[in-house]
Amino acid sequence: MKQQRAIAIVAGRLVTPGGIREGSIRLVDGRIADFADARDGDEIVDAGGRLVAPGLVDLGVFAVDKPAFRFGGITRAALMPDQNPPLDYAARVNFIAKSGKPDLWVHPLAAATVGLAGRELAEIALMRDAGARAIATGRHWIADSGVMLRLLQYAAMLDLVVISHAEDGGLGGGAAATAGEIATRLGLPSAPAEAEALAAARDIALAELAGARLHLRQVTTRGALDLVRSAKARGVAVTAGVTPAHFMLSDLATMDFRTFARLSPPLRCEDDRQAVREAIADGTIDVIASGHDPHGPEDKRLPFADAAPGMAGAETLLPMTLTLVRDGVVDLPRAFDLMAGAPARMLGVEAGRLEPGTEADIVLIDPDRPWVIDCRKMAATAGNTPFDRQPAQGRATAVWKGGVRLS
Amino acid sequence: MTSAESSRGATGPVVSQSAGRFPSGADAFPHRDLLGIGLLARHEILYLLEEAEQWVALNRGAAKHTDRLAGLTVINAFFENSTRTLLSFEIAGKRLGADVVNMHAAQSSVKKGETLIDTAITLNAMRADAIVIRHGSSGAVALIADQVDCPVLNAGDGSHEHPTQALLDALALRHALGDRGQAGDDFTGRTITICGDVLHSRVARSNILCMQALGATVRVCAPPSLMPVGIEGMGVEPFHDFDRALAGTDVVMMLRLQTERMNGQFVPSAREYHHLYGLTARRLAQAAPDALVMHPGPMNRGVEIDSDVADMIDRSIITRQVEMGVAMRMACLDVLTRRRRRVEGWA
């Protein structure tokens, strides 16, 4: 599926790295050609003043879920290695790298260790050559510091970023909630928020030692964010990510044992939620991802602690991040850098920004369009969203992948 | 005759004390289920305590039987092993004349992979009139209650709540105080110290909520490894030093320490735990002169409580708690099934 005809999207508000630019954009042969008006023979799309933005690059999804990605304006997704079997073998990585094309590009993340067990290094170079764009520790932290150091050294040699789940396993194992009044009232197994800071501190120290690039996939506590902030200030190549749940919700959302709010890391206290918003505003957080992890009722209609953690996030990534713009936390170009530009740079792919020469992955957005999130009507394979029945604003109205319109 | 007594099967000598003191009919207790003390208002707790009094009287008589729940089926679905609570609910149901079925779910199809929801749907299809559930996961009982049409009683869910235990504790305490001529509708001005594995204890959580609702000041005491974070948010004063916690306290409520917590994971050993947190006669002397001693049972004698304290005739009300357990559960089953029995004012 290739772009047959040049497309000119006119009368739009283009979200470019340099700022919002009123005007038109031309897509030719699957790439962005220039910011120019339509020429003869172009297919013309009238944006009607809506936002024309880069397709979102979702860093760290757990399932390839095209309908949900299309709904959410996601054109590329980096797939976590926690698959069955895990992505710890080059042939599997290669299969996944080709699996979504042409309408979705899936960038597999190589498992850091064999079977994601945290003990032996996986064949990272072979997986890189098979299409892996980064290395990930999966849902769990690597407990053995020696293994983690050797992984980071190896990754630095290969110039691959290591995406780590920062939660100390000794403290966090078996926990379903963050230690605090809510977990205590509900009687839920919990871990202190410091489990995240401890893991982040160790991983940052080891990355600094190894001279490696480290991305902490979800940083959700004030303590860990302070560590990232200070590491960045002294020049460590560390980046941080978060999902909308942790800047929109606190542990209050778990009060009725609703398992859609059973997440990993668990929802934090209000102060940590505010810390995440501050960290997004000051640049400590680089990436906002959906953490898309659809689970059906067989995994979610269980007692809270027994339910699988995770949320179907692809459809709500865009509207929830746009709330940060409306709240004045970030401006529009930065919002799209969080959702598209930064993850694309991390993966080393030519996408994620509106710039001549890059892939024509475009999403047309009506930023004011109101809708209500409804777990029963999701495009995702499962509707386990903690935002169920919440009003939202902003929606993708059209998506182009490589210059080909998907919806 | 009260509305409760006009129900099918009410028998002679049982007299409810609650007429006139509480809202009439279902307004006195508008809940379908009994899932936790946290969902109850103070007057609703008092109403259940008052309703239990008639069953205390019945149980102390020669003929411990009524056919108030005749024809109704009560299923005790215990997904977690229990002897005392199950027995208490079974006796309660039978003394009310219900057909009582015990389902030991830990040994049943749940082990074959049947989900909790499926089990709930199955129980519902069997047209139970009340289901009593114990489960090892917090929130599990509420999850089942959403799936069934009949009243659900929480007999303990994970570390969350064990409401009938707190209600029976309140009833036992009220009786013990009454025996001393200190009867009152509430525990205002009294200090209750709960000591032990507060972290994992549903009994502690329900009792904190219940005793506070009835006016008491509640202290909790545990080593840091067994003290939940943020417990002070529930309005209690936390202590690690048992002697300090006991100072001037009116009631000492000890919690059972599970054997698996004694092996160095949470406390170094049972011996060391007893050294710091065991209730001895000497330690009890720190409390108010006539302080009462409670324990939900079964006790680890020599670990959390010494035998000479557990068996103190004038201070320990542990066996009275067991007695009140049956009456309290009879009251809960009676009240919660009134809609089904179409009792006047409840239908």
CSV table of C-alpha atoms in Angstrom, one decimal, chain A residues 32-296:
chain,number,residue,atom,x,y,z
A,32,ILE,CA,6.3,15.0,3.9
A,33,ALA,CA,7.4,17.1,0.9
A,34,ASP,CA,7.0,20.7,2.2
A,35,PHE,CA,4.8,23.2,3.9
A,36,ALA,CA,3.2,24.5,0.7
A,37,ASP,CA,-0.2,25.1,-0.8
A,38,ALA,CA,-1.7,22.5,-3.1
A,39,ARG,CA,-0.4,22.1,-6.6
A,40,ASP,CA,-2.3,20.9,-9.7
A,41,GLY,CA,-3.3,17.3,-9.4
A,42,ASP,CA,-3.0,17.1,-5.7
A,43,GLU,CA,-5.7,15.5,-3.7
A,44,ILE,CA,-6.8,18.3,-1.4
A,45,VAL,CA,-8.0,17.7,2.2
A,46,ASP,CA,-9.5,20.7,3.9
A,47,ALA,CA,-8.4,20.6,7.6
A,48,GLY,CA,-10.9,23.3,8.4
A,49,GLY,CA,-8.6,24.8,11.0
A,50,ARG,CA,-8.1,21.6,12.9
A,51,LEU,CA,-4.7,20.4,14.1
A,52,VAL,CA,-2.4,18.7,11.7
A,53,ALA,CA,0.1,16.7,13.9
A,54,PRO,CA,2.6,13.9,13.5
A,55,GLY,CA,1.3,10.4,14.0
A,56,LEU,CA,1.8,9.4,17.6
A,57,VAL,CA,4.7,7.0,18.4
A,58,ASP,CA,3.6,4.9,21.4
A,59,LEU,CA,6.5,3.7,23.4
A,60,GLY,CA,5.9,0.5,25.2
A,61,VAL,CA,2.6,-1.1,24.3
A,62,PHE,CA,1.9,-4.7,25.3
A,63,ALA,CA,-0.3,-5.7,22.4
A,64,VAL,CA,-0.6,-4.8,18.7
A,65,ASP,CA,-4.1,-3.5,18.6
A,66,LYS,CA,-4.7,-1.7,15.3
A,67,PRO,CA,-8.2,-0.5,15.7
A,68,ALA,CA,-7.3,1.1,19.0
A,69,PHE,CA,-4.2,2.7,17.6
A,70,ARG,CA,-6.1,4.0,14.7
A,71,PHE,CA,-8.7,5.5,16.9
A,72,GLY,CA,-6.0,7.1,19.0
A,73,GLY,CA,-3.9,8.5,16.1
A,74,ILE,CA,-1.0,6.2,16.8
A,75,THR,CA,1.0,5.3,13.7
A,76,ARG,CA,3.9,3.5,15.3
A,77,ALA,CA,4.1,1.4,18.4
A,78,ALA,CA,7.1,0.0,20.2
A,79,LEU,CA,6.0,-3.4,21.5
A,80,MET,CA,7.2,-4.6,24.9
A,81,PRO,CA,9.0,-7.9,24.9
A,82,ASP,CA,6.5,-9.4,27.3
A,83,GLN,CA,4.8,-11.5,24.7
A,84,ASN,CA,4.1,-15.2,24.6
A,85,PRO,CA,6.8,-16.3,23.9
A,86,PRO,CA,8.9,-13.3,25.0
A,87,LEU,CA,10.8,-11.3,22.4
A,88,ASP,CA,14.2,-12.7,23.4
A,89,TYR,CA,15.0,-14.3,20.1
A,90,ALA,CA,15.9,-12.7,16.7
A,91,ALA,CA,13.4,-14.6,14.6
A,92,ARG,CA,10.5,-13.5,16.8
A,93,VAL,CA,11.7,-9.9,16.7
A,94,ASN,CA,11.9,-10.1,13.0
A,95,PHE,CA,8.4,-11.5,12.7
A,96,ILE,CA,7.0,-8.8,14.9
A,97,ALA,CA,8.9,-6.0,13.1
A,98,LYS,CA,7.0,-6.9,9.9
A,99,SER,CA,3.7,-7.7,11.6
A,100,GLY,CA,1.9,-4.4,11.4
A,101,LYS,CA,2.9,-3.1,8.0
A,102,PRO,CA,1.9,-1.3,6.0
A,103,ASP,CA,-0.7,0.5,8.0
A,104,LEU,CA,1.1,0.4,11.3
A,105,TRP,CA,4.8,0.1,12.1
A,106,VAL,CA,5.6,-2.0,15.0
A,107,HIS,CA,9.0,-1.5,16.6
A,108,PRO,CA,9.8,-4.5,18.7
A,109,LEU,CA,11.7,-3.9,21.9
A,110,ALA,CA,14.2,-6.7,22.6
A,111,ALA,CA,14.0,-8.6,25.8
A,112,ALA,CA,17.0,-7.6,27.9
A,113,THR,CA,17.4,-11.1,29.4
A,114,VAL,CA,16.5,-14.6,28.3
A,115,GLY,CA,12.9,-15.3,29.1
A,116,LEU,CA,12.8,-11.8,30.8
A,117,ALA,CA,14.0,-13.7,33.8
A,118,GLY,CA,16.6,-11.2,34.7
A,119,ARG,CA,19.5,-13.7,34.8
A,120,GLU,CA,21.2,-14.1,31.4
A,121,LEU,CA,21.7,-11.5,28.7
A,122,ALA,CA,19.6,-12.1,25.6
A,123,GLU,CA,21.2,-11.9,22.1
A,124,ILE,CA,20.7,-8.2,21.8
A,125,ALA,CA,22.9,-7.6,18.8
A,126,LEU,CA,21.2,-10.3,16.8
A,127,MET,CA,17.8,-8.9,17.8
A,128,ARG,CA,18.9,-5.3,16.8
A,129,ASP,CA,19.8,-6.6,13.4
A,130,ALA,CA,16.4,-8.3,13.2
A,131,GLY,CA,14.6,-5.0,13.8
A,132,ALA,CA,14.6,-4.3,17.5
A,133,ARG,CA,14.9,-0.5,18.2
A,134,ALA,CA,15.6,-0.7,21.9
A,135,ILE,CA,16.0,-3.1,24.8
A,136,ALA,CA,13.5,-3.5,27.5
A,137,THR,CA,13.4,-5.2,30.9
A,138,GLY,CA,9.7,-5.9,30.4
A,139,ARG,CA,7.2,-5.7,33.2
A,140,HIS,CA,9.9,-6.2,35.9
A,141,TRP,CA,13.0,-4.7,37.1
A,142,ILE,CA,16.3,-6.6,36.9
A,143,ALA,CA,17.1,-7.4,40.5
A,144,ASP,CA,20.7,-8.5,39.9
A,145,SER,CA,22.8,-5.4,39.7
A,146,GLY,CA,25.6,-7.2,38.0
A,147,VAL,CA,23.3,-8.3,35.2
A,148,MET,CA,22.0,-4.8,34.9
A,149,LEU,CA,25.4,-3.3,34.6
A,150,ARG,CA,26.6,-5.7,32.0
A,151,LEU,CA,23.3,-5.1,30.1
A,152,LEU,CA,23.9,-1.4,30.1
A,153,GLN,CA,27.5,-1.7,29.0
A,154,TYR,CA,26.5,-4.0,26.2
A,155,ALA,CA,23.7,-1.6,25.2
A,156,ALA,CA,26.0,1.3,25.2
A,157,MET,CA,28.3,-0.5,22.8
A,158,LEU,CA,25.4,-1.1,20.5
A,159,ASP,CA,24.0,2.4,20.9
A,160,LEU,CA,20.6,1.1,22.0
A,161,VAL,CA,18.6,2.6,24.8
A,162,VAL,CA,17.7,0.4,27.7
A,163,ILE,CA,14.0,0.8,28.8
A,164,SER,CA,13.7,-0.2,32.4
A,165,HIS,CA,10.8,-0.8,34.7
A,166,ALA,CA,11.8,1.0,37.8
A,167,GLU,CA,10.2,-0.8,40.7
A,168,ASP,CA,12.3,-2.6,43.3
A,169,GLY,CA,11.1,-6.2,43.1
A,170,GLY,CA,11.9,-7.0,46.8
A,171,LEU,CA,9.6,-4.2,47.9
A,172,GLY,CA,7.1,-4.2,45.0
A,173,GLY,CA,6.7,-7.9,44.4
A,174,GLY,CA,3.1,-8.9,45.1
A,175,ALA,CA,1.9,-5.4,45.8
A,176,ALA,CA,-1.3,-4.2,44.2
A,177,ALA,CA,-1.3,-0.7,45.6
A,178,THR,CA,0.9,2.1,46.9
A,179,ALA,CA,1.4,1.9,50.7
A,180,GLY,CA,-0.8,4.6,52.2
A,181,GLU,CA,-4.1,5.3,53.8
A,182,ILE,CA,-6.2,4.1,50.9
A,183,ALA,CA,-4.3,0.8,50.6
A,184,THR,CA,-4.6,0.4,54.4
A,185,ARG,CA,-8.3,1.1,54.4
A,186,LEU,CA,-8.9,-1.4,51.6
A,187,GLY,CA,-6.6,-4.0,53.0
A,188,LEU,CA,-4.6,-4.3,49.8
A,189,PRO,CA,-1.1,-5.7,49.6
A,190,SER,CA,1.0,-2.6,49.0
A,191,ALA,CA,4.6,-1.4,48.5
A,192,PRO,CA,6.0,2.0,49.5
A,193,ALA,CA,6.4,4.6,46.8
A,194,GLU,CA,10.1,4.5,47.5
A,195,ALA,CA,10.3,1.1,45.7
A,196,GLU,CA,10.4,3.3,42.5
A,197,ALA,CA,13.0,5.7,43.7
A,198,LEU,CA,15.3,2.8,44.9
A,199,ALA,CA,15.1,1.2,41.5
A,200,ALA,CA,15.6,4.4,39.7
A,201,ALA,CA,18.6,5.4,41.8
A,202,ARG,CA,20.4,2.1,41.1
A,203,ASP,CA,19.6,2.1,37.4
A,204,ILE,CA,20.7,5.7,37.0
A,205,ALA,CA,24.0,5.0,38.9
A,206,LEU,CA,24.7,1.9,36.7
A,207,ALA,CA,23.8,3.8,33.5
A,208,GLU,CA,26.2,6.6,34.5
A,209,LEU,CA,28.9,4.0,35.2
A,210,ALA,CA,28.3,2.3,31.9
A,211,GLY,CA,27.9,5.4,29.8
A,212,ALA,CA,24.6,4.0,28.6
A,213,ARG,CA,21.3,5.5,27.5
A,214,LEU,CA,18.6,4.7,30.0
A,215,HIS,CA,14.9,5.3,29.7
A,216,LEU,CA,12.8,4.7,32.8
A,217,ARG,CA,9.5,3.7,31.2
A,218,GLN,CA,7.2,5.0,33.9
A,219,VAL,CA,8.3,7.4,36.6
A,220,THR,CA,5.4,8.2,38.9
A,221,THR,CA,6.7,9.4,42.2
A,222,ARG,CA,8.2,12.7,43.5
A,223,GLY,CA,11.3,10.9,44.8
A,224,ALA,CA,12.2,9.1,41.6
A,225,LEU,CA,11.5,12.2,39.5
A,226,ASP,CA,13.9,14.2,41.7
A,227,LEU,CA,16.5,11.6,41.0
A,228,VAL,CA,15.9,11.8,37.2
A,229,ARG,CA,16.0,15.6,37.4
A,230,SER,CA,19.3,15.7,39.2
A,231,ALA,CA,20.8,13.0,36.9
A,232,LYS,CA,19.8,15.0,33.9
A,233,ALA,CA,21.4,18.1,35.3
A,234,ARG,CA,24.7,16.4,35.7
A,235,GLY,CA,24.5,15.1,32.1
A,236,VAL,CA,23.5,11.5,32.5
A,237,ALA,CA,21.7,10.1,29.4
A,238,VAL,CA,18.6,9.3,31.3
A,239,THR,CA,15.0,9.9,30.1
A,240,ALA,CA,11.7,9.3,31.8
A,241,GLY,CA,8.3,8.3,30.7
A,242,VAL,CA,4.8,8.2,32.1
A,243,THR,CA,1.3,7.2,31.1
A,244,PRO,CA,-1.8,9.4,31.4
A,245,ALA,CA,-3.2,7.4,34.4
A,246,HIS,CA,-0.4,8.7,36.6
A,247,PHE,CA,-1.0,12.4,35.8
A,248,MET,CA,-4.8,12.1,35.7
A,249,LEU,CA,-5.6,9.8,38.6
A,250,SER,CA,-4.4,9.1,42.2
A,251,ASP,CA,-5.0,6.1,44.4
A,252,LEU,CA,-8.4,7.5,45.2
A,253,ALA,CA,-9.5,5.8,41.9
A,254,THR,CA,-9.0,2.4,43.6
A,255,MET,CA,-11.4,3.1,46.4
A,256,ASP,CA,-14.2,0.9,45.1
A,257,PHE,CA,-11.9,-2.0,44.2
A,258,ARG,CA,-12.5,-1.3,40.5
A,259,THR,CA,-9.8,-3.3,38.8
A,260,PHE,CA,-9.6,-1.1,35.8
A,261,ALA,CA,-7.5,1.1,38.1
A,262,ARG,CA,-5.2,-1.9,38.9
A,263,LEU,CA,-2.0,-0.7,37.2
A,264,SER,CA,1.7,-1.3,37.3
A,265,PRO,CA,3.2,0.8,38.9
A,266,PRO,CA,0.1,1.3,41.0
A,267,LEU,CA,-1.6,4.6,41.3
A,268,ARG,CA,0.1,7.0,43.7
A,269,CYS,CA,-1.0,9.6,46.2
A,270,GLU,CA,-2.1,13.1,45.1
A,271,ASP,CA,1.3,14.6,45.9
A,272,ASP,CA,3.0,12.2,43.5
A,273,ARG,CA,0.4,13.0,40.8
A,274,GLN,CA,1.2,16.7,41.1
A,275,ALA,CA,4.9,15.8,41.0
A,276,VAL,CA,4.4,14.1,37.7
A,277,ARG,CA,2.6,17.1,36.3
A,278,GLU,CA,5.4,19.4,37.5
A,279,ALA,CA,8.0,17.0,35.9
A,280,ILE,CA,6.1,17.1,32.6
A,281,ALA,CA,6.1,20.9,32.7
A,282,ASP,CA,9.8,21.3,33.5
A,283,GLY,CA,11.0,18.7,31.0
A,284,THR,CA,12.0,16.0,33.5
A,285,ILE,CA,9.6,13.7,31.8
A,286,ASP,CA,10.3,13.1,28.1
A,287,VAL,CA,7.7,10.7,27.0
A,288,ILE,CA,4.0,10.1,27.5
A,289,ALA,CA,2.9,6.7,26.3
A,290,SER,CA,-0.3,4.8,26.5
A,291,GLY,CA,1.0,1.7,28.2
A,292,HIS,CA,-1.7,-0.1,26.1
A,293,ASP,CA,-2.3,-3.4,27.8
A,294,PRO,CA,-5.8,-4.6,27.0
A,295,HIS,CA,-7.2,-7.3,29.4
A,296,GLY,CA,-10.6,-8.9,29.1
